[in-house]
Coordinates of C-alpha atoms and ligand atoms in Angstrom, one line a residue:
Chain A
X1 CA 70.7 112.7 95.9
X2 CA 71.6 110.8 99.3
X3 CA 75.1 109.7 99.8
X4 CA 76.8 107.7 102.6
X5 CA 78.9 110.0 104.5
X6 CA 82.3 108.6 105.6
X7 CA 84.1 111.6 107.6
X8 CA 87.0 109.7 108.5
X9 CA 89.0 109.6 111.8
X10 CA 90.9 112.9 111.3
X11 CA 87.7 114.6 110.3
X12 CA 86.1 113.9 113.4
X13 CA 88.0 116.8 115.5
X14 CA 92.1 117.7 114.4
X15 CA 90.1 118.6 110.8
X16 CA 86.7 119.6 111.6
X17 CA 87.0 122.5 109.3
X18 CA 87.0 120.0 106.5
X19 CA 83.9 118.2 108.0
X20 CA 81.7 121.2 109.0
X21 CA 82.5 122.6 105.5
X22 CA 81.6 119.5 103.8
X23 CA 78.4 119.3 105.3
X24 CA 77.3 122.8 104.9
X25 CA 77.9 123.1 101.1
X26 CA 76.3 119.8 100.6
X27 CA 73.4 121.0 103.0
X28 CA 73.5 124.5 100.7
X29 CA 73.4 122.3 97.4
X30 CA 70.3 120.3 98.7
X31 CA 72.3 116.9 98.6
X32 CA 71.9 114.7 101.8
X33 CA 74.8 113.1 103.5
X34 CA 73.9 110.5 105.8
X35 CA 76.7 109.4 108.3
X36 CA 77.5 105.8 108.2
X37 CA 76.4 104.3 111.6
X38 CA 79.5 103.3 113.9
X39 CA 82.1 103.4 111.0
X40 CA 85.2 102.3 111.7
X41 CA 88.7 103.6 110.9
X42 CA 89.4 102.7 107.0
X43 CA 92.5 100.8 108.0
X44 CA 94.8 103.1 106.1
X45 CA 97.0 103.1 108.8
X46 CA 97.4 99.5 109.5
X47 CA 97.8 98.3 106.0
X48 CA 101.6 97.9 106.3
X49 CA 101.9 96.0 109.4
X50 CA 98.7 93.6 109.4
X51 CA 98.1 90.7 106.6
X52 CA 95.8 91.3 104.0
X53 CA 92.7 89.8 105.4
X54 CA 92.8 91.9 108.5
X55 CA 93.3 95.1 106.8
X56 CA 90.7 94.4 103.9
X57 CA 88.3 93.2 106.2
X58 CA 88.4 96.5 108.6
X59 CA 88.0 98.5 105.4
X60 CA 85.2 96.6 103.9
X61 CA 83.2 96.6 107.1
X62 CA 82.5 100.3 105.9
X63 CA 81.8 99.3 102.7
X64 CA 79.4 96.8 103.8
X65 CA 77.2 99.3 106.0
X66 CA 77.2 101.4 103.3
X67 CA 75.6 98.7 100.9
X68 CA 73.1 98.0 103.6
X69 CA 72.2 101.6 103.3
X70 CA 71.8 101.2 99.7
X71 CA 74.0 104.4 99.2
X72 CA 77.6 105.1 97.9
X73 CA 80.0 106.8 100.2
X74 CA 81.5 109.8 100.0
X75 CA 84.7 110.3 101.9
X76 CA 86.5 113.7 101.8
X77 CA 89.8 112.0 103.2
X78 CA 92.2 111.1 100.4
X79 CA 93.7 108.2 102.6
X80 CA 89.9 106.7 103.5
X81 CA 89.0 107.4 99.8
X82 CA 92.2 105.6 98.2
X83 CA 91.8 103.0 101.0
X84 CA 88.1 102.2 100.4
X85 CA 88.4 102.5 96.6
X86 CA 91.4 99.8 96.8
X87 CA 89.5 97.5 99.2
X88 CA 86.9 97.4 96.3
X89 CA 89.2 96.8 93.5
X90 CA 91.1 94.0 95.1
X91 CA 87.7 92.3 96.2
X92 CA 86.4 92.4 92.7
X93 CA 89.7 91.2 91.1
X94 CA 90.5 88.3 93.6
X95 CA 87.6 86.5 94.4
X96 CA 89.2 84.4 97.3
X97 CA 89.9 87.7 99.0
X98 CA 86.3 88.4 98.7
X99 CA 85.3 85.3 99.9
X100 CA 87.7 85.5 103.2
X101 CA 86.7 88.9 103.8
X102 CA 82.9 88.0 103.8
X103 CA 83.5 85.5 106.1
X104 CA 85.2 87.6 108.3
X105 CA 82.7 90.1 108.0
X106 CA 80.1 87.4 108.8
X107 CA 81.1 87.4 112.6
X108 CA 79.2 90.3 113.2
X109 CA 76.5 89.5 110.7
X110 CA 77.4 91.5 107.8
X111 CA 78.1 90.9 104.2
X112 CA 79.4 92.7 101.5
X113 CA 78.9 92.2 97.6
X114 CA 80.5 95.0 96.2
X115 CA 78.3 97.2 95.1
X116 CA 79.0 100.3 97.2
X117 CA 80.8 103.1 95.0
X118 CA 83.3 105.4 96.9
X119 CA 83.7 108.9 95.7
X120 CA 85.2 111.8 96.5
X121 CA 83.1 115.2 96.8
X122 CA 85.2 117.0 94.3
X123 CA 84.0 114.6 91.9
X124 CA 80.4 114.6 93.1
X125 CA 80.4 118.2 93.1
X126 CA 81.8 118.9 89.5
X127 CA 80.7 115.9 87.7
X128 CA 77.2 114.9 89.3
X129 CA 76.1 118.3 90.7
X130 CA 78.1 120.4 88.1
X131 CA 79.8 123.8 88.0
X132 CA 76.9 125.6 86.4
X133 CA 74.4 124.6 89.1
X134 CA 76.9 125.4 91.7
X135 CA 77.5 129.0 90.2
X136 CA 73.7 129.3 90.1
X137 CA 73.5 129.1 93.9
X138 CA 76.8 131.4 94.3
X139 CA 76.7 134.7 96.6
X140 CA 80.1 135.9 96.3
X141 CA 82.8 135.9 93.4
X142 CA 86.1 135.5 94.4
X143 CA 87.1 138.3 92.5
X144 CA 90.5 137.7 91.2
X145 CA 91.6 135.9 94.4
X146 CA 94.9 134.2 93.5
X147 CA 94.2 130.5 94.2
X148 CA 96.7 127.6 94.2
X149 CA 95.3 124.2 94.0
X150 CA 97.0 121.4 95.5
X151 CA 95.6 118.0 95.0
X152 CA 98.6 116.0 96.5
X153 CA 98.5 112.3 95.9
X154 CA 95.8 110.1 96.6
X155 CA 92.9 111.4 95.0
X156 CA 94.3 111.4 91.6
X157 CA 96.8 108.2 92.0
X158 CA 97.6 105.4 91.6
X159 CA 94.5 104.5 89.3
X160 CA 92.6 106.5 86.9
X161 CA 90.0 107.9 88.6
X162 CA 87.9 111.2 88.3
X163 CA 90.7 113.5 87.0
X164 CA 93.8 113.6 85.3
X165 CA 96.6 111.9 87.0
X166 CA 99.4 114.6 85.9
X167 CA 97.5 117.2 85.5
X168 CA 94.2 117.3 87.6
X169 CA 92.0 120.2 86.6
X170 CA 88.9 119.9 88.4
X171 CA 89.8 122.9 91.4
X172 CA 91.0 124.8 88.5
X173 CA 87.7 125.0 86.6
X174 CA 85.4 125.1 89.6
X175 CA 87.3 128.1 91.4
X176 CA 88.0 130.1 87.8
X177 CA 84.2 129.9 87.3
X178 CA 83.8 131.3 90.8
X179 CA 86.3 134.5 89.7
X180 CA 89.3 133.1 91.1
X181 CA 92.5 133.4 89.3
X182 CA 94.2 130.3 89.4
X183 CA 98.0 130.3 89.6
X184 CA 100.6 128.5 87.9
X185 CA 101.0 125.5 90.4
X186 CA 103.2 122.9 88.8
X187 CA 103.7 121.2 92.0
X188 CA 99.5 120.3 92.1
X189 CA 100.2 116.6 92.5
X190 CA 103.9 116.7 94.3
X191 CA 103.6 114.6 97.3
X192 CA 103.7 116.7 100.8
X193 CA 105.3 113.6 102.4
X194 CA 102.3 112.4 104.8
X195 CA 103.4 110.3 107.6
X196 CA 107.0 111.2 107.0
X197 CA 106.2 114.3 109.2
X198 CA 106.4 112.0 112.0
X199 CA 108.9 109.2 110.6
X200 CA 111.5 111.3 108.7
X201 CA 110.5 114.6 109.6
X202 CA 113.5 116.5 107.9
X203 CA 112.5 115.0 104.3
X204 CA 109.0 116.1 105.0
X205 CA 109.5 119.5 106.0
X206 CA 111.7 119.9 102.6
X207 CA 108.9 118.6 100.7
X208 CA 106.4 121.0 102.2
X209 CA 109.0 123.7 102.1
X210 CA 109.0 123.3 98.2
X211 CA 105.2 123.4 98.1
X212 CA 105.1 126.6 99.7
X213 CA 108.0 128.2 97.8
X214 CA 106.2 127.5 94.6
X215 CA 103.2 128.9 95.9
X216 CA 104.7 132.3 97.2
X217 CA 106.9 132.3 93.9
X218 CA 103.5 132.5 91.9
X219 CA 102.0 134.9 94.3
X220 CA 99.1 132.6 95.6
X221 CA 96.8 134.2 98.3
X222 CA 95.6 131.0 99.4
X223 CA 96.5 127.0 98.9
X224 CA 93.4 124.8 98.5
X225 CA 94.1 121.4 99.4
X226 CA 91.8 117.8 99.6
X227 CA 93.8 115.8 102.1
X228 CA 93.9 116.0 105.9
X229 CA 97.0 115.1 105.9
X230 CA 98.5 117.4 103.2
X231 CA 96.7 120.2 105.3
X232 CA 98.4 119.3 108.6
X233 CA 101.6 119.1 107.0
X234 CA 101.3 122.6 104.9
X235 CA 99.7 124.5 107.7
X236 CA 100.6 123.1 111.2
X237 CA 104.3 122.7 110.1
X238 CA 104.8 126.1 108.2
X239 CA 106.3 128.0 111.4
X240 CA 108.6 125.0 111.7
X241 CA 109.8 125.5 108.1
X242 CA 110.0 129.2 108.7
X243 CA 112.1 128.3 111.4
X244 CA 114.4 125.9 109.9
X245 CA 114.9 127.1 106.4
X246 CA 114.9 131.1 107.5
X247 CA 111.6 131.5 105.1
X248 CA 108.8 133.8 106.2
X249 CA 105.9 131.9 104.8
X250 CA 102.5 133.0 106.0
X251 CA 100.1 131.3 103.6
X252 CA 96.5 130.4 104.3
X253 CA 95.6 126.6 103.7
X254 CA 91.8 126.6 103.3
X255 CA 90.3 123.2 102.4
X256 CA 88.4 123.3 98.8
X257 CA 85.2 122.7 100.3
X258 CA 85.6 126.1 102.6
X259 CA 86.6 128.6 99.5
X260 CA 83.4 126.9 97.9
X261 CA 81.8 127.6 101.3
X262 CA 82.6 131.2 100.8
X263 CA 81.2 131.6 97.6
X264 CA 78.0 129.9 98.6
X265 CA 77.7 132.9 100.9
X266 CA 78.3 130.5 104.0
X267 CA 79.4 132.3 107.5
X268 CA 83.1 131.9 108.8
X269 CA 82.1 129.7 111.8
X270 CA 79.6 127.3 109.5
X271 CA 82.9 126.6 107.4
X272 CA 85.0 125.7 110.4
X273 CA 87.5 129.0 109.3
X274 CA 87.6 129.9 112.8
X275 CA 89.8 126.5 113.3
X276 CA 92.5 127.9 111.1
X277 CA 96.1 128.5 112.3
X278 CA 97.1 131.1 109.4
X279 CA 94.8 134.2 109.2
X280 CA 93.5 134.8 105.6
X281 CA 95.2 137.5 103.8
X282 CA 93.2 140.7 103.8
X283 CA 92.2 140.1 99.8
X284 CA 90.2 137.1 101.1
X285 CA 89.1 138.8 104.3
X286 CA 87.2 141.6 102.0
X287 CA 85.7 139.0 99.7
X288 CA 84.3 137.0 102.6
X289 CA 83.0 140.8 104.1
X290 CA 81.0 140.9 101.2
X291 CA 77.3 141.1 102.1
X292 CA 74.6 139.8 100.0
X293 CA 70.9 140.1 99.6
Chain B
X1 CA 126.5 98.9 96.4
X2 CA 126.6 95.9 99.0
X3 CA 129.2 92.8 98.0
X4 CA 127.1 90.2 96.3
X5 CA 126.1 87.2 98.7
X6 CA 125.1 84.9 95.8
X7 CA 126.8 81.3 96.5
X8 CA 127.4 80.6 92.8
X9 CA 125.8 82.2 89.7
X10 CA 122.1 81.4 89.6
X11 CA 121.6 80.0 92.9
X12 CA 120.8 81.7 96.2
X13 CA 121.4 81.2 99.6
X14 CA 118.7 79.8 101.8
X15 CA 117.9 83.2 103.5
X16 CA 117.5 84.7 100.3
X17 CA 115.2 81.7 99.2
X18 CA 112.8 82.4 102.3
X19 CA 112.8 86.2 101.8
X20 CA 111.9 85.6 98.4
X21 CA 109.6 83.5 99.2
X22 CA 107.6 85.7 101.6
X23 CA 108.0 89.0 99.1
X24 CA 106.7 86.6 96.4
X25 CA 103.7 85.4 98.6
X26 CA 102.6 89.1 99.3
X27 CA 103.3 90.4 95.4
X28 CA 100.5 87.8 94.6
X29 CA 98.1 89.8 96.3
X30 CA 98.6 92.5 94.2
X31 CA 96.4 92.9 91.3
X32 CA 98.8 92.7 88.4
X33 CA 101.7 92.3 90.6
X34 CA 103.4 89.9 88.5
X35 CA 104.1 92.8 86.1
X36 CA 107.4 93.0 88.5
X37 CA 108.8 90.6 85.8
X38 CA 108.7 93.5 83.0
X39 CA 110.9 96.2 84.3
X40 CA 113.0 97.6 81.7
X41 CA 115.2 99.3 84.1
X42 CA 114.2 103.0 82.7
X43 CA 114.5 104.7 85.9
X44 CA 111.3 106.7 85.3
X45 CA 110.5 105.7 88.9
X46 CA 113.4 107.0 90.4
X47 CA 112.9 110.1 88.7
X48 CA 109.5 110.7 89.5
X49 CA 110.2 109.8 93.0
X50 CA 110.0 113.0 95.4
X51 CA 112.1 111.6 97.8
X52 CA 115.0 109.2 96.1
X53 CA 117.3 111.6 96.9
X54 CA 117.0 110.7 100.5
X55 CA 117.0 106.9 99.5
X56 CA 120.3 104.8 99.6
X57 CA 118.8 102.5 97.1
X58 CA 116.5 104.1 94.4
X59 CA 113.2 102.5 93.4
X60 CA 114.8 101.0 90.0
X61 CA 117.6 99.5 91.8
X62 CA 115.3 97.4 94.2
X63 CA 114.2 95.6 91.1
X64 CA 117.2 95.5 90.0
X65 CA 118.4 93.8 93.5
X66 CA 115.6 91.8 93.5
X67 CA 116.1 90.2 90.3
X68 CA 119.7 89.7 91.3
X69 CA 118.8 87.7 94.4
X70 CA 120.2 90.7 96.7
X71 CA 116.7 90.7 98.9
X72 CA 118.9 91.2 102.1
X73 CA 120.3 94.3 100.7
X74 CA 117.1 95.7 100.0
X75 CA 115.8 94.6 103.8
X76 CA 118.5 96.5 105.2
X77 CA 117.8 99.4 103.3
X78 CA 116.4 102.8 104.3
X79 CA 114.4 103.0 101.2
X80 CA 111.6 101.0 101.7
X81 CA 110.8 103.2 105.0
X82 CA 111.2 106.5 103.5
X83 CA 108.5 105.5 100.5
X84 CA 105.8 108.2 101.3
X85 CA 103.4 105.8 99.3
X86 CA 102.8 108.6 96.5
X87 CA 102.2 106.7 93.8
X88 CA 103.9 109.0 91.4
X89 CA 106.5 106.1 90.4
X90 CA 103.3 103.5 89.7
X91 CA 101.4 106.1 87.7
X92 CA 104.5 106.8 85.3
X93 CA 106.1 103.2 84.8
X94 CA 106.2 102.5 81.4
X95 CA 105.4 98.9 82.1
X96 CA 102.5 99.4 84.3
X97 CA 104.7 98.0 87.7
X98 CA 102.6 98.9 90.7
X99 CA 106.1 99.9 92.4
X100 CA 104.2 101.5 95.5
X101 CA 102.4 98.1 96.0
X102 CA 105.6 96.1 95.8
X103 CA 107.3 98.9 98.5
X104 CA 104.4 97.5 100.5
X105 CA 105.4 93.9 100.2
X106 CA 108.9 94.6 100.8
X107 CA 108.0 96.7 104.1
X108 CA 105.8 93.7 104.9
X109 CA 108.7 91.2 104.3
X110 CA 111.2 93.2 106.5
X111 CA 108.9 93.4 109.3
X112 CA 108.1 89.8 109.5
X113 CA 111.6 88.7 109.3
X114 CA 112.5 91.6 111.3
X115 CA 114.9 93.8 109.4
X116 CA 114.5 97.0 111.4
X117 CA 117.7 98.4 111.7
X118 CA 116.7 101.4 109.7
X119 CA 113.2 101.5 111.2
X120 CA 112.5 100.5 114.3
X121 CA 110.7 103.9 115.0
X122 CA 108.1 103.2 112.0
X123 CA 107.5 99.6 113.4
X124 CA 106.4 101.4 116.7
X125 CA 104.5 103.5 114.9
X126 CA 102.8 100.7 113.1
X127 CA 102.2 98.7 116.1
X128 CA 100.6 101.7 118.3
X129 CA 98.3 102.1 115.1
X130 CA 97.1 98.7 115.1
X131 CA 96.7 98.6 118.9
X132 CA 94.8 101.6 118.6
X133 CA 92.2 100.5 116.6
X134 CA 91.9 97.4 118.2
X135 CA 91.2 99.3 121.1
X136 CA 88.7 101.8 120.1
X137 CA 87.8 101.1 116.2
X138 CA 89.0 104.4 115.5
X139 CA 92.4 106.5 115.4
X140 CA 92.7 108.6 118.0
X141 CA 95.6 111.0 116.7
X142 CA 96.4 112.3 120.3
X143 CA 97.0 109.0 122.0
X144 CA 98.9 107.5 118.9
X145 CA 101.4 110.5 119.0
X146 CA 101.8 110.7 122.5
X147 CA 102.5 107.2 122.7
X148 CA 104.6 107.2 119.6
X149 CA 107.3 109.9 121.3
X150 CA 107.0 108.1 124.8
X151 CA 108.5 104.9 123.0
X152 CA 111.5 106.8 120.7
X153 CA 112.1 109.7 123.0
X154 CA 109.7 111.6 125.1
X155 CA 111.8 115.0 125.1
X156 CA 110.6 115.3 121.5
X157 CA 107.1 115.7 123.0
X158 CA 108.2 119.1 124.2
X159 CA 108.9 120.2 120.4
X160 CA 105.3 119.6 119.8
X161 CA 103.9 121.9 122.6
X162 CA 103.2 124.9 120.2
X163 CA 101.3 122.7 117.8
X164 CA 99.3 121.3 120.2
X165 CA 98.7 124.5 122.0
X166 CA 97.4 125.9 118.7
X167 CA 95.1 122.7 118.1
X168 CA 93.8 123.3 121.6
X169 CA 93.1 126.9 121.0
X170 CA 91.2 126.4 117.7
X171 CA 88.8 123.4 119.3
X172 CA 90.8 120.8 117.0
X173 CA 92.5 119.1 120.2
X174 CA 90.4 116.0 121.4
X175 CA 92.1 114.5 124.4
X176 CA 90.3 111.3 125.4
X177 CA 89.9 108.4 122.6
X178 CA 86.3 107.4 122.3
X179 CA 85.5 104.0 121.3
X180 CA 82.6 103.0 118.9
X181 CA 79.5 101.2 119.8
X182 CA 80.3 98.5 117.6
X183 CA 83.6 97.8 118.7
X184 CA 82.8 94.0 119.7
X185 CA 81.6 93.4 116.5
X186 CA 84.5 94.9 115.1
X187 CA 86.5 92.9 117.0
X188 CA 85.1 89.6 116.2
X189 CA 85.4 90.3 112.5
X190 CA 89.2 91.1 113.2
X191 CA 90.0 87.9 115.3
X192 CA 88.3 85.9 112.4
X193 CA 90.3 87.8 109.9
X194 CA 93.3 86.6 111.6
X195 CA 92.7 83.3 111.8
X196 CA 91.8 83.2 108.1
X197 CA 95.2 85.0 107.3
X198 CA 96.9 82.1 109.1
X199 CA 95.2 79.6 106.9
X200 CA 95.6 81.1 103.7
X201 CA 98.1 79.8 101.3
X202 CA 99.0 81.8 98.4
X203 CA 98.5 80.6 95.2
X204 CA 101.5 78.7 93.3
X205 CA 104.1 81.0 92.4
X206 CA 105.0 81.8 88.9
X207 CA 108.5 82.6 89.9
X208 CA 111.1 80.2 90.5
X209 CA 112.5 80.6 94.2
X210 CA 115.6 78.5 93.7
X211 CA 117.0 80.8 90.6
X212 CA 117.9 84.6 90.7
X213 CA 118.4 86.5 87.9
X214 CA 116.2 86.2 84.5
X215 CA 116.2 82.3 85.3
X216 CA 114.2 83.2 87.9
X217 CA 111.2 85.2 85.7
X218 CA 110.1 81.7 84.2
X219 CA 108.6 82.2 81.0
X220 CA 107.2 85.8 80.2
X221 CA 104.0 86.3 79.4
X222 CA 103.2 89.7 77.9
X223 CA 99.9 90.0 78.3
X224 CA 98.1 92.9 76.6
X225 CA 98.1 95.9 78.8
X226 CA 94.8 97.2 79.2
X227 CA 94.3 100.7 79.9
X228 CA 94.5 101.1 83.5
Ligands
SF4_301 S1 109.6 103.3 85.7 FE1 108.8 101.0 85.9 S2 110.3 99.7 84.0 FE2 111.1 101.7 84.7 S3 112.8 101.2 86.0 FE3 111.2 101.7 87.2 S4 109.8 100.1 87.5 FE4 111.4 99.6 86.0
SF4_302 S1 105.5 105.6 96.0 FE1 107.4 105.6 97.3 S2 109.0 104.8 95.8 FE2 107.1 105.8 94.6 S3 107.7 107.8 94.2 FE3 106.3 107.8 95.6 S4 107.8 108.1 97.4 FE4 108.8 107.2 95.7

């Protein structure tokens, strides 16, 4: 299959590990990702402060570009995924809005009829490609690695999407088939605070401390994430949490695509694992060192 | 809780009516936004909210205050700014109320009417987001964070040095923003959209803006709730 790839702003550089691993695993699984040319910010960040037509038109420009390519969008960033899907929903439910947005898009010769579907890589991997076909290509087993699957908010909420809203299980299923031991992680959909890390830091630090605490209590070797914002908060602020709460967390945070890439036999550098702040635990290290033929 | 500012039972001040008008206009653009009428004050939203402990008014109280004609109290609250948009409340509300979107509508109302005592920094960040997008077409995190801290307290930038250093060492720090090629056509789209926003008139409200409490709800239409 071919997809219109929408990396989103944070995957361009700060979260390059997510971008690199998505591209690599899709290549390995023989799926083609064609980056949308000259995509723009999905508008998540401006949603609060501009009026509707502006935020919807900014986001719809990307949908229109993908429609021109005749492909569905694949958006790894949870925020982009939610915003693009939300734009689709509003445009289909409020015809007047759809008309207005098209009027704005027409300024640059674009139009959007509403056909582009917005998909998340987790959904495509498990529901389209299928766990069996992935396992078929597996080169390494996760060998009892203790994994805490953290889904965060925006890929499962607010609308009923590709997984359960209260207890999503796609990553649990995927990685247990890859040989991992999925730990009990009741905080799997609890919020990381998102942008609160910038606006109300104290509150966000507490939320993330609780997420880390829960993973540690259940002896997770690694937390896997699906969202750049969660990833940044859990990884980038772990030091600060340790400092403030007098804790000693050293939990590696991996994108689910990076962990899957390891299973598929891809190298550390291809998966952008050299961009991680927290070194992987010895157990994961030994899995990564397994050579295969 | 703040004192009541309603002039006499059932009627409201001019300011209250204005706040209500702006807010309800926004609510009209939320698909199924009218469900706000069906709050049963069960508190499930508050119980599901990961940050309610840090709020001055709980999500359930927001709706109660709106009903009671206390928009101004809501506008001055910390709650609307500390909401992390996690949608936990929206997912669980038994009445299908889109609480997260309602809170967005409240934020926009507060921004429009300059109720920012608790949120000057939020507005600064929001404005920087917009100018960043207008300028480059994509968000450049480095520029955004730097400009933000230059406005809210540059000494805080020093605290970010360790993080910036790590980002740099792992080749995750991009120093300069890059403009997308289609920047001009994006600006045209935005400009047109701004014009459209000015001429939009929201569809007629089902709410009465002159009344508060249950009288403001008008006739309740309980449509069948389809599985969403
Ligand atoms: S969960 Fe819904 S019905 Fe219950 S108090 Fe909150 S908004 Fe009202
Ligand atoms: S969306 Fe906001 S109010 Fe609702 S549960 Fe999340 S943080 Fe609380």
